[in-house]
CSV table of C-alpha atoms in Angstrom, one decimal:
chain,number,residue,atom,x,y,z
A,1,MET,CA,-22.0,67.7,-12.5
A,2,THR,CA,-21.7,67.6,-16.3
A,3,ALA,CA,-24.5,67.1,-18.9
A,4,PRO,CA,-23.1,67.5,-22.5
A,5,ASP,CA,-25.2,69.4,-25.0
A,6,ASN,CA,-25.0,66.6,-27.6
A,7,CYS,CA,-27.2,64.3,-25.5
A,8,ARG,CA,-30.9,64.2,-24.5
A,9,TYR,CA,-31.9,63.1,-21.0
A,10,THR,CA,-34.7,61.2,-19.2
A,11,PRO,CA,-36.1,61.8,-15.7
A,12,ASP,CA,-34.5,58.4,-14.8
A,13,HIS,CA,-31.1,60.1,-15.2
A,14,GLU,CA,-30.1,58.4,-18.4
A,15,TRP,CA,-28.5,60.2,-21.3
A,16,VAL,CA,-29.4,59.4,-24.9
A,17,ARG,CA,-27.2,60.3,-28.0
A,18,LEU,CA,-28.6,60.1,-31.5
A,19,ASP,CA,-26.4,59.1,-34.5
A,20,GLY,CA,-28.5,58.3,-37.6
A,21,ASP,CA,-31.2,55.9,-36.5
A,22,ILE,CA,-29.1,54.6,-33.6
A,23,VAL,CA,-29.2,55.9,-30.1
A,24,THR,CA,-26.5,55.2,-27.5
A,25,ILE,CA,-27.6,55.2,-23.8
A,26,GLY,CA,-25.9,55.4,-20.4
A,27,ILE,CA,-26.5,56.9,-17.0
A,28,THR,CA,-25.7,60.6,-16.3
A,29,ASP,CA,-22.8,62.0,-14.3
A,30,HIS,CA,-25.3,62.9,-11.6
A,31,ALA,CA,-26.6,59.3,-11.5
A,32,GLN,CA,-23.1,57.8,-11.3
A,33,ASP,CA,-22.2,60.2,-8.6
A,34,GLU,CA,-25.3,59.4,-6.6
A,35,LEU,CA,-24.7,55.6,-6.9
A,36,SER,CA,-20.9,55.8,-6.6
A,37,ASP,CA,-18.8,52.6,-6.8
A,38,VAL,CA,-20.5,50.8,-9.7
A,39,VAL,CA,-19.5,47.2,-9.3
A,40,PHE,CA,-21.7,45.4,-11.8
A,41,VAL,CA,-23.9,46.2,-14.8
A,42,GLU,CA,-26.5,43.7,-15.9
A,43,LEU,CA,-26.6,44.4,-19.6
A,44,PRO,CA,-29.8,44.4,-21.6
A,45,ASP,CA,-30.8,41.5,-23.9
A,46,LEU,CA,-30.7,42.2,-27.6
A,47,GLY,CA,-34.1,42.7,-29.2
A,48,ASP,CA,-37.3,44.8,-29.3
A,49,VAL,CA,-38.3,46.8,-26.2
A,50,ASP,CA,-41.1,49.1,-25.3
A,51,LYS,CA,-40.4,52.7,-24.1
A,52,ALA,CA,-39.8,52.8,-20.3
A,53,SER,CA,-39.5,49.1,-19.9
A,54,PRO,CA,-36.7,48.0,-17.5
A,55,VAL,CA,-33.9,46.4,-19.5
A,56,GLY,CA,-30.9,46.2,-17.2
A,57,VAL,CA,-29.5,47.0,-13.8
A,58,VAL,CA,-26.6,49.1,-12.6
A,59,GLU,CA,-25.3,47.9,-9.2
A,60,SER,CA,-23.2,50.0,-6.9
A,61,VAL,CA,-21.9,48.9,-3.5
A,62,LYS,CA,-24.8,50.9,-2.0
A,63,ALA,CA,-27.8,49.9,-4.2
A,64,ALA,CA,-29.2,48.3,-7.4
A,65,SER,CA,-30.7,50.7,-9.8
A,66,ASP,CA,-32.8,49.7,-12.9
A,67,ILE,CA,-32.0,50.9,-16.4
A,68,TYR,CA,-35.0,51.7,-18.6
A,69,ALA,CA,-35.3,51.9,-22.4
A,70,PRO,CA,-35.7,55.6,-22.9
A,71,LEU,CA,-37.5,55.0,-26.3
A,72,ALA,CA,-39.2,52.2,-28.1
A,73,GLY,CA,-36.9,50.3,-30.5
A,74,GLU,CA,-34.5,47.4,-30.8
A,75,VAL,CA,-31.5,46.9,-28.6
A,76,VAL,CA,-28.7,46.2,-31.1
A,77,GLU,CA,-25.5,46.4,-29.0
A,78,VAL,CA,-24.3,46.4,-25.4
A,79,ASN,CA,-21.1,47.5,-23.9
A,80,LEU,CA,-19.2,44.3,-23.1
A,81,ASP,CA,-16.3,46.3,-21.8
A,82,LEU,CA,-18.4,46.9,-18.7
A,83,VAL,CA,-18.3,43.2,-17.8
A,84,ALA,CA,-14.6,43.5,-17.0
A,85,ASP,CA,-14.6,47.1,-15.8
A,86,PRO,CA,-18.0,48.3,-14.6
A,87,SER,CA,-16.3,51.3,-12.9
A,88,MET,CA,-16.1,53.0,-16.3
A,89,VAL,CA,-19.7,54.0,-15.6
A,90,ASN,CA,-18.2,56.2,-12.8
A,91,SER,CA,-15.0,57.4,-14.5
A,92,ASP,CA,-16.4,58.0,-18.0
A,93,PRO,CA,-20.2,58.1,-17.9
A,94,TYR,CA,-20.7,59.7,-21.3
A,95,ASP,CA,-18.2,57.8,-23.3
A,96,GLY,CA,-16.4,54.6,-22.2
A,97,GLY,CA,-19.3,54.0,-19.7
A,98,TRP,CA,-22.1,53.8,-22.3
A,99,ILE,CA,-24.4,50.8,-21.6
A,100,PHE,CA,-26.4,49.9,-24.7
A,101,LYS,CA,-27.4,51.0,-28.2
A,102,MET,CA,-30.9,51.0,-29.8
A,103,LYS,CA,-32.2,51.3,-33.3
A,104,ILE,CA,-35.2,53.5,-33.4
A,105,ASP,CA,-37.8,54.0,-36.1
A,106,ASP,CA,-39.0,57.4,-35.1
A,107,THR,CA,-36.4,60.1,-34.3
A,108,SER,CA,-39.1,62.6,-33.2
A,109,GLN,CA,-39.4,60.7,-29.9
A,110,TYR,CA,-35.7,61.5,-29.4
A,111,GLU,CA,-36.4,65.2,-29.9
A,112,ALA,CA,-39.1,65.0,-27.3
A,113,LEU,CA,-36.6,64.1,-24.5
A,114,MET,CA,-35.1,66.8,-22.2
A,115,ASP,CA,-32.2,68.8,-23.5
A,116,ALA,CA,-29.1,69.4,-21.3
A,117,SER,CA,-30.4,72.6,-19.8
A,118,SER,CA,-33.8,71.2,-18.8
A,119,TYR,CA,-32.1,68.2,-17.3
A,120,THR,CA,-29.6,70.3,-15.4
A,121,GLY,CA,-32.6,72.1,-14.1
A,122,ILE,CA,-34.2,69.0,-12.5
A,123,VAL,CA,-31.1,67.8,-10.8
A,124,ARG,CA,-29.9,71.1,-9.4
B,1,MET,CA,-41.5,57.6,17.4
B,2,SER,CA,-41.4,61.0,15.6
B,3,ASP,CA,-40.9,61.0,11.8
B,4,VAL,CA,-38.4,63.8,12.1
B,5,LEU,CA,-34.9,62.5,11.7
B,6,ARG,CA,-32.5,63.2,14.4
B,7,LEU,CA,-29.3,65.0,13.6
B,8,SER,CA,-25.9,64.0,14.9
B,9,PRO,CA,-23.9,66.7,16.7
B,10,LEU,CA,-21.5,66.3,13.8
B,11,ASP,CA,-24.2,66.9,11.2
B,12,GLU,CA,-22.6,70.1,9.9
B,13,LYS,CA,-19.2,68.4,9.7
B,14,HIS,CA,-20.7,65.7,7.5
B,15,ARG,CA,-22.3,68.2,5.2
B,16,ASP,CA,-19.2,70.3,4.9
B,17,LEU,CA,-17.3,67.1,3.9
B,18,GLY,CA,-19.9,66.2,1.2
B,19,GLY,CA,-21.4,63.3,3.2
B,20,ARG,CA,-24.4,61.6,1.5
B,21,MET,CA,-26.9,61.7,4.2
B,22,VAL,CA,-29.4,58.8,4.6
B,23,SER,CA,-32.0,57.8,7.1
B,24,PHE,CA,-30.8,55.2,9.6
B,25,THR,CA,-32.8,54.0,12.5
B,26,GLY,CA,-34.3,57.4,13.0
B,27,TRP,CA,-31.1,59.3,12.5
B,28,GLU,CA,-29.8,61.2,9.5
B,29,MET,CA,-26.3,59.9,9.0
B,30,PRO,CA,-23.7,59.8,6.2
B,31,VAL,CA,-23.8,56.6,4.2
B,32,MET,CA,-20.5,57.7,2.5
B,33,TYR,CA,-18.6,60.8,1.5
B,34,SER,CA,-17.2,59.9,-1.9
B,35,SER,CA,-16.7,56.1,-2.2
B,36,ILE,CA,-17.6,53.2,0.1
B,37,ILE,CA,-14.8,51.2,-1.5
B,38,ASP,CA,-12.2,53.9,-0.9
B,39,GLU,CA,-13.4,54.4,2.7
B,40,HIS,CA,-13.4,50.7,3.4
B,41,LYS,CA,-9.8,50.4,2.1
B,42,ALA,CA,-8.7,53.4,4.1
B,43,VAL,CA,-9.7,51.6,7.3
B,44,ARG,CA,-8.1,48.3,6.2
B,45,GLU,CA,-4.8,49.9,5.1
B,46,HIS,CA,-4.5,53.1,7.2
B,47,VAL,CA,-7.2,54.7,9.3
B,48,GLY,CA,-10.7,56.0,9.0
B,49,VAL,CA,-13.2,57.8,11.3
B,50,PHE,CA,-16.9,57.2,11.8
B,51,ASP,CA,-19.6,59.1,13.5
B,52,ILE,CA,-21.3,56.7,15.9
B,53,SER,CA,-23.3,59.3,17.8
B,54,HIS,CA,-26.5,57.4,17.0
B,55,MET,CA,-25.5,54.6,19.3
B,56,GLY,CA,-26.9,54.5,22.8
B,57,GLN,CA,-25.1,55.1,26.1
B,58,LEU,CA,-26.8,53.7,29.2
B,59,PHE,CA,-25.1,54.1,32.5
B,60,LEU,CA,-25.9,51.7,35.4
B,61,LYS,CA,-24.9,52.4,39.0
B,62,GLY,CA,-25.8,50.9,42.3
B,63,ASN,CA,-25.2,48.2,44.8
B,64,ASP,CA,-25.1,44.7,43.5
B,65,ALA,CA,-25.0,46.0,39.9
B,66,GLU,CA,-22.8,43.0,38.9
B,67,SER,CA,-25.1,40.3,40.0
B,68,TRP,CA,-28.1,42.1,38.6
B,69,LEU,CA,-26.4,42.5,35.3
B,70,ASN,CA,-25.4,38.9,35.3
B,71,ARG,CA,-29.1,38.0,35.4
B,72,MET,CA,-29.9,40.5,32.6
B,73,LEU,CA,-27.1,39.7,30.2
B,74,ALA,CA,-25.9,36.5,28.6
B,75,ASN,CA,-22.1,36.8,29.1
B,76,ASP,CA,-20.4,36.7,32.5
B,77,VAL,CA,-20.1,40.3,33.8
B,78,ALA,CA,-18.1,39.0,36.9
B,79,LYS,CA,-15.1,38.4,34.6
B,80,LEU,CA,-14.7,42.1,34.0
B,81,GLU,CA,-12.0,44.1,35.8
B,82,ASP,CA,-12.3,47.9,36.1
B,83,GLY,CA,-11.9,49.5,32.7
B,84,GLU,CA,-12.6,46.3,30.8
B,85,ALA,CA,-15.2,45.7,28.0
B,86,GLN,CA,-17.2,42.7,27.0
B,87,TYR,CA,-19.5,41.8,24.1
B,88,THR,CA,-22.8,40.4,25.4
B,89,PHE,CA,-26.6,40.1,24.8
B,90,ILE,CA,-29.9,41.1,26.3
B,91,LEU,CA,-32.1,38.1,25.6
B,92,ASN,CA,-35.8,37.4,26.0
B,93,ASP,CA,-37.1,34.4,27.9
B,94,GLN,CA,-36.9,32.3,24.8
B,95,GLY,CA,-33.2,33.0,24.4
B,96,GLY,CA,-33.8,35.3,21.4
B,97,VAL,CA,-31.8,38.5,21.0
B,98,ILE,CA,-33.3,41.8,22.1
B,99,ASP,CA,-30.0,43.5,21.6
B,100,ASP,CA,-26.3,42.9,21.3
B,101,LEU,CA,-24.1,45.4,23.1
B,102,ILE,CA,-20.7,46.1,24.7
B,103,ILE,CA,-20.7,46.5,28.4
B,104,TYR,CA,-17.8,48.4,30.1
B,105,ARG,CA,-17.0,48.2,33.8
B,106,LEU,CA,-16.0,51.8,34.7
B,107,ALA,CA,-15.6,50.9,38.4
B,108,GLU,CA,-17.2,48.6,41.0
B,109,ASN,CA,-21.0,49.0,40.7
B,110,ASP,CA,-20.6,51.5,37.8
B,111,TYR,CA,-21.1,50.3,34.2
B,112,LEU,CA,-21.6,51.7,30.7
B,113,LEU,CA,-23.7,49.8,28.2
B,114,LEU,CA,-23.2,50.7,24.5
B,115,VAL,CA,-26.3,49.6,22.7
B,116,ASN,CA,-27.7,49.8,19.2
B,117,ALA,CA,-29.5,53.0,18.1
B,118,ALA,CA,-32.6,51.2,17.0
B,119,LYS,CA,-32.9,49.5,20.3
B,120,ILE,CA,-32.3,52.2,22.9
B,121,LYS,CA,-35.9,52.5,23.9
B,122,GLU,CA,-36.6,48.8,24.0
B,123,ASP,CA,-33.4,48.2,26.0
B,124,VAL,CA,-34.2,50.9,28.5
B,125,ASP,CA,-37.8,49.7,28.9
B,126,TRP,CA,-36.8,46.1,29.4
B,127,LEU,CA,-34.0,46.9,31.8
B,128,THR,CA,-36.1,49.4,33.8
B,129,GLN,CA,-38.9,46.8,34.1
B,130,HIS,CA,-36.4,44.6,35.9
B,131,LEU,CA,-34.6,47.2,38.0
B,132,GLU,CA,-34.3,46.5,41.7
B,133,GLY,CA,-32.8,47.8,44.9
B,134,ASP,CA,-31.0,51.1,44.6
B,135,LEU,CA,-29.9,50.5,41.0
B,136,ARG,CA,-30.2,53.5,38.7
B,137,LEU,CA,-30.2,53.3,34.9
B,138,GLU,CA,-29.5,56.5,33.2
B,139,ASN,CA,-30.0,56.9,29.4
B,140,LEU,CA,-27.5,59.5,28.3
B,141,SER,CA,-27.8,58.7,24.6
B,142,ASP,CA,-29.2,62.1,23.7
B,143,ASP,CA,-26.4,63.9,25.5
B,144,TRP,CA,-23.4,61.9,24.4
B,145,ALA,CA,-21.7,61.6,21.0
B,146,GLY,CA,-19.5,58.8,19.7
B,147,ILE,CA,-16.6,58.7,17.3
B,148,ALA,CA,-14.9,55.5,16.1
B,149,VAL,CA,-11.3,55.7,14.8
B,150,GLN,CA,-10.4,52.4,13.1
B,151,GLY,CA,-7.4,51.1,11.2
B,152,PRO,CA,-3.8,50.1,11.7
B,153,ASP,CA,-2.7,53.7,12.2
B,154,ALA,CA,-5.4,54.5,14.8
B,155,SER,CA,-3.1,54.3,17.8
B,156,GLU,CA,-0.7,56.7,16.2
B,157,VAL,CA,-3.6,59.1,15.5
B,158,TYR,CA,-4.6,58.9,19.2
B,159,PHE,CA,-1.0,59.6,20.3
B,160,LYS,CA,-0.8,62.7,18.1
B,161,MET,CA,-4.2,64.1,18.8
B,162,THR,CA,-3.8,63.8,22.6
B,163,GLU,CA,-0.2,65.0,22.5
B,164,GLY,CA,1.4,61.8,23.8
B,165,ARG,CA,-1.3,59.6,25.3
B,166,THR,CA,-1.3,55.9,24.5
B,167,LEU,CA,-4.5,53.9,24.0
B,168,PRO,CA,-5.7,51.6,26.7
B,169,ALA,CA,-5.2,47.8,26.1
B,170,ARG,CA,-7.4,45.9,23.7
B,171,ASN,CA,-11.0,45.8,25.1
B,172,HIS,CA,-10.2,48.2,27.9
B,173,LEU,CA,-11.1,51.9,28.4
B,174,ASP,CA,-9.8,55.1,29.9
B,175,ASP,CA,-12.3,57.5,31.4
B,176,LEU,CA,-10.3,60.8,31.3
B,177,SER,CA,-10.3,64.5,30.9
B,178,HIS,CA,-8.2,66.0,28.1
B,179,MET,CA,-7.8,69.7,27.8
B,180,GLY,CA,-10.7,70.1,30.1
B,181,HIS,CA,-13.0,67.8,28.0
B,182,ARG,CA,-14.3,64.5,29.4
B,183,MET,CA,-14.0,61.5,27.2
B,184,ILE,CA,-14.3,57.8,27.6
B,185,VAL,CA,-12.0,56.1,25.1
B,186,CYS,CA,-12.3,52.4,24.5
B,187,ARG,CA,-10.0,50.1,22.5
B,188,THR,CA,-12.9,48.4,20.7
B,189,GLY,CA,-14.5,48.6,17.3
B,190,TYR,CA,-16.7,47.0,14.6
B,191,THR,CA,-14.3,46.7,11.7
B,192,GLY,CA,-11.8,44.0,12.6
B,193,GLU,CA,-9.0,46.5,12.8
B,194,ASP,CA,-7.2,48.0,15.7
B,195,GLY,CA,-8.7,51.3,16.8
B,196,PHE,CA,-10.7,53.1,19.4
B,197,GLU,CA,-14.2,54.4,20.1
B,198,LEU,CA,-14.4,57.8,21.8
B,199,PHE,CA,-17.5,58.9,23.7
B,200,CYS,CA,-18.0,62.4,24.9
B,201,PRO,CA,-20.7,64.9,25.8
B,202,ALA,CA,-22.4,66.0,22.5
B,203,SER,CA,-21.1,69.5,22.8
B,204,GLN,CA,-17.5,68.3,22.6
B,205,ALA,CA,-18.0,66.1,19.5
B,206,SER,CA,-16.9,68.7,17.0
B,207,PHE,CA,-13.8,69.4,19.0
B,208,TRP,CA,-12.7,65.8,18.9
B,209,TRP,CA,-13.8,65.2,15.3
B,210,SER,CA,-11.6,68.2,14.2
B,211,LEU,CA,-8.6,67.0,16.1
B,212,ILE,CA,-8.9,63.6,14.4
B,213,MET,CA,-9.5,65.1,11.0
B,214,ASP,CA,-6.4,67.2,11.5
B,215,GLU,CA,-4.3,64.0,11.5
B,216,GLY,CA,-5.4,63.2,8.0
B,217,VAL,CA,-7.9,60.5,8.9
B,218,ALA,CA,-10.4,59.5,6.2
B,219,PRO,CA,-14.0,60.2,7.0
B,220,CYS,CA,-16.1,57.0,6.5
B,221,GLY,CA,-19.8,56.5,6.4
B,222,LEU,CA,-22.3,53.7,7.4
B,223,GLY,CA,-21.7,52.0,4.0
B,224,ALA,CA,-18.1,51.2,4.8
B,225,ARG,CA,-19.0,50.4,8.4
B,226,ASP,CA,-21.3,47.8,7.1
B,227,SER,CA,-18.9,46.2,4.6
B,228,LEU,CA,-16.1,46.2,7.2
B,229,ARG,CA,-18.2,44.4,9.8
B,230,LEU,CA,-19.7,42.0,7.3
B,231,GLU,CA,-16.2,40.9,6.1
B,232,MET,CA,-15.5,40.1,9.8
B,233,CYS,CA,-19.0,38.3,10.2
B,234,TYR,CA,-19.9,40.7,13.0
B,235,PRO,CA,-23.7,40.6,13.3
B,236,LEU,CA,-26.0,43.5,12.7
B,237,ASN,CA,-29.0,43.5,15.1
B,238,GLY,CA,-32.2,43.7,13.2
B,239,SER,CA,-30.6,42.0,10.2
B,240,ASP,CA,-28.6,39.0,11.5
B,241,LEU,CA,-30.0,39.0,15.0
B,242,SER,CA,-33.6,39.1,16.0
B,243,PRO,CA,-35.9,38.1,19.0
B,244,SER,CA,-36.6,34.8,17.2
B,245,ARG,CA,-32.9,33.8,16.9
B,246,SER,CA,-30.6,32.9,19.7
B,247,PRO,CA,-26.8,33.7,20.0
B,248,LEU,CA,-26.2,30.0,19.5
B,249,GLU,CA,-28.0,29.9,16.2
B,250,ALA,CA,-26.0,33.0,15.3
B,251,GLY,CA,-22.7,31.2,16.0
B,252,LEU,CA,-22.0,33.5,18.9
B,253,GLY,CA,-22.1,30.9,21.7
B,254,MET,CA,-18.6,32.0,23.0
B,255,PHE,CA,-20.2,35.2,24.2
B,256,VAL,CA,-22.8,33.3,26.3
B,257,ALA,CA,-21.8,32.1,29.8
B,258,LEU,CA,-24.1,29.0,30.1
B,259,GLY,CA,-22.2,27.9,33.2
B,260,LYS,CA,-22.9,31.0,35.3
B,261,GLU,CA,-25.9,31.5,37.6
B,262,ARG,CA,-29.4,31.9,36.2
B,263,PHE,CA,-30.0,34.6,33.6
B,264,ILE,CA,-32.9,35.6,31.4
B,265,GLY,CA,-33.0,33.3,28.4
B,266,GLY,CA,-30.4,31.0,30.0
B,267,ASP,CA,-32.7,28.0,30.4
B,268,ALA,CA,-33.8,28.2,26.8
B,269,LEU,CA,-30.2,28.3,25.6
B,270,ARG,CA,-29.1,25.4,27.8
B,271,ASN,CA,-32.0,23.4,26.3
B,272,GLN,CA,-31.0,24.5,22.8
B,273,LYS,CA,-27.4,23.6,23.4
B,274,GLU,CA,-28.4,20.1,24.5
B,275,GLN,CA,-30.6,19.5,21.5
B,276,GLY,CA,-28.3,21.2,19.0
B,277,VAL,CA,-29.5,24.1,16.8
B,278,SER,CA,-31.3,23.2,13.6
B,279,GLU,CA,-30.2,26.3,11.8
B,280,ARG,CA,-27.0,28.4,12.1
B,281,LEU,CA,-25.9,31.7,10.7
B,282,MET,CA,-23.4,30.8,8.0
B,283,ALA,CA,-21.0,32.7,5.8
B,284,ILE,CA,-21.5,32.4,2.0
B,285,GLN,CA,-19.2,33.6,-0.7
B,286,LEU,CA,-20.0,33.9,-4.4
B,287,CYS,CA,-17.7,31.9,-6.7
B,288,GLU,CA,-17.7,34.3,-9.6
B,289,ARG,CA,-17.8,38.0,-10.1
B,290,GLY,CA,-21.3,39.3,-10.5
B,291,ALA,CA,-24.1,41.4,-9.0
B,292,PRO,CA,-23.5,41.9,-5.2
B,293,PRO,CA,-25.7,39.7,-3.1
B,294,ARG,CA,-28.1,41.7,-0.9
B,295,PRO,CA,-30.3,41.0,2.2
B,296,GLY,CA,-33.4,39.1,1.3
B,297,TYR,CA,-31.9,37.2,-1.6
B,298,PRO,CA,-32.8,33.5,-1.5
B,299,VAL,CA,-30.2,30.7,-0.9
B,300,HIS,CA,-30.8,27.4,-2.7
B,301,ASP,CA,-29.1,24.1,-2.7
B,302,MET,CA,-27.7,22.7,-6.0
B,303,GLU,CA,-31.0,21.1,-6.8
B,304,GLY,CA,-32.7,24.5,-6.5
B,305,LYS,CA,-34.5,23.8,-3.2
B,306,LEU,CA,-34.8,26.8,-0.9
B,307,LEU,CA,-32.5,26.7,2.1
B,308,GLY,CA,-32.9,30.2,3.6
B,309,GLU,CA,-32.3,33.8,2.7
B,310,LEU,CA,-29.5,36.3,3.2
B,311,THR,CA,-29.8,38.4,6.3
B,312,SER,CA,-26.8,40.5,5.2
B,313,GLY,CA,-25.0,40.8,1.9
B,314,GLY,CA,-22.8,42.9,-0.2
B,315,LEU,CA,-19.6,43.2,-2.1
B,316,SER,CA,-16.5,42.6,-0.1
B,317,PRO,CA,-14.1,45.3,-1.1
B,318,SER,CA,-11.1,43.4,0.4
B,319,LEU,CA,-11.9,40.1,-1.5
B,320,GLY,CA,-13.5,41.6,-4.6
B,321,ALA,CA,-16.3,39.0,-4.1
B,322,GLY,CA,-19.9,38.9,-3.1
B,323,ILE,CA,-20.5,37.8,0.5
B,324,GLY,CA,-23.4,37.3,2.7
B,325,LEU,CA,-24.8,35.7,5.9
B,326,ALA,CA,-27.8,33.4,6.1
B,327,TYR,CA,-29.5,31.0,8.6
B,328,LEU,CA,-29.1,27.6,6.9
B,329,PRO,CA,-30.1,24.1,8.1
B,330,THR,CA,-27.2,22.5,9.9
B,331,ASP,CA,-28.1,19.0,8.8
B,332,ARG,CA,-27.7,19.9,5.1
B,333,VAL,CA,-25.1,22.6,5.0
B,334,LYS,CA,-21.6,23.0,6.4
B,335,VAL,CA,-18.4,24.7,5.5
B,336,ASN,CA,-17.6,24.1,1.8
B,337,THR,CA,-21.1,23.0,0.9
B,338,PRO,CA,-21.9,24.5,-2.6
B,339,VAL,CA,-25.1,26.6,-2.7
B,340,GLN,CA,-26.7,29.0,-5.1
B,341,ILE,CA,-27.9,32.5,-4.5
B,342,GLY,CA,-30.9,33.7,-6.5
B,343,ILE,CA,-30.4,37.2,-7.9
B,344,ARG,CA,-33.3,38.5,-10.0
B,345,GLY,CA,-34.3,35.0,-11.0
B,346,LYS,CA,-30.8,33.8,-11.9
B,347,TYR,CA,-28.8,31.3,-9.8
B,348,LEU,CA,-25.2,32.3,-9.0
B,349,PRO,CA,-22.8,29.6,-7.7
B,350,ALA,CA,-21.6,30.2,-4.2
B,351,LYS,CA,-20.3,28.2,-1.3
B,352,VAL,CA,-20.4,28.2,2.5
B,353,VAL,CA,-17.0,29.3,3.9
B,354,LYS,CA,-15.4,29.5,7.3
B,355,LYS,CA,-15.9,32.7,9.3
B,356,PRO,CA,-14.7,35.4,9.0
B,357,PHE,CA,-14.5,36.2,5.3
B,358,TYR,CA,-11.5,38.4,5.8
B,359,ARG,CA,-8.2,37.7,7.7
B,360,LYS,CA,-5.1,39.8,7.9
């Protein structure tokens, strides 16, 4: 299982990467491995969301799993490539398999998320 | 029932192979090893192996076993020759399904019933209640293991692993000893592919599993078992079958011998046959790519009126489409009727299709 150092992590097995005031969000390698065979991603709607609110769904053959907003902010972009090829969530979870981007006002809430070593600790 | 999950005699094999273990009807079994889709395709295209040790083996012996079984079961046991298998049902007095099973005639007055894991106790209690004469019902489910090898290459695997044996004919079995180990091998399955199911004392399970794995057979979990059977519209008891649904409603009337002597549930079924069933288990396929349909999702007509709900559902790896089964009203729905499946508040277009979903 990989968990890159340039991301922060949530207990719901999402990764969050900060670039300026934009965060990119996807599910972790551990999460995609547990789900396996991702066949559909219900992408979030654009607009304001509260922290921890369910915004989308990742569906594998086995099960449906909610995606939550890891932080409060505005959903500004979703990964439309996943419509044609949802399996990128499995094959490239931290890059091509990103799910959505949010604009956040307060980057300190990002810093409060788990770092890679803390996250690796909870899934081991 | 105890909360502690039972372990298959192949538990260690599954863990060594990276099997994802889940709770299934009181057993801890692998749902998959790495990918349900890959395992599904391995069975459709080559060959896969499943642990089916959770299933129940009931042995019935005694005088007049045939006529007693014919009163207890819906299909006609008298049609079986030695070594032949038949799909059948244990029904309640209302004609509802207690269990669906395969019965094997080993010899005259000597039968094996292969029943669902979740129903072993209920089946044994029901059958025991009705036992008569010198009939003996022996539940060897705890002592026996089962392994299913399924796929177009299954007969070749059997030939190699037994150093030259050939499989019995379709729906027949061999009760034999190989290298000192007893096994019952049946040319039956739950995938729609050629293949065999091997039953042996639990202590021999690892031996057979290893021989099969040595032939390069893909280990497959319950996830692929479910998607394979669903593509064939084979029912799953507890989901598609229940004590309040009859085999006629489930579209399985060909496995009910209404013309034979009296059997439990028979009067109710004859009545139902005369009047016609008001709902039937139908096959539904989504028209567009989207979220896989799952059990419990509602089925609506095109005006949005509720027709029923899915008893089974999932993505068909062979078709790349969402598929499901639902009991729907026969006066309003038939093959090709457009319907909608509700998935998280959205309606996805679907239609009723002819069974099975998948054909070679």
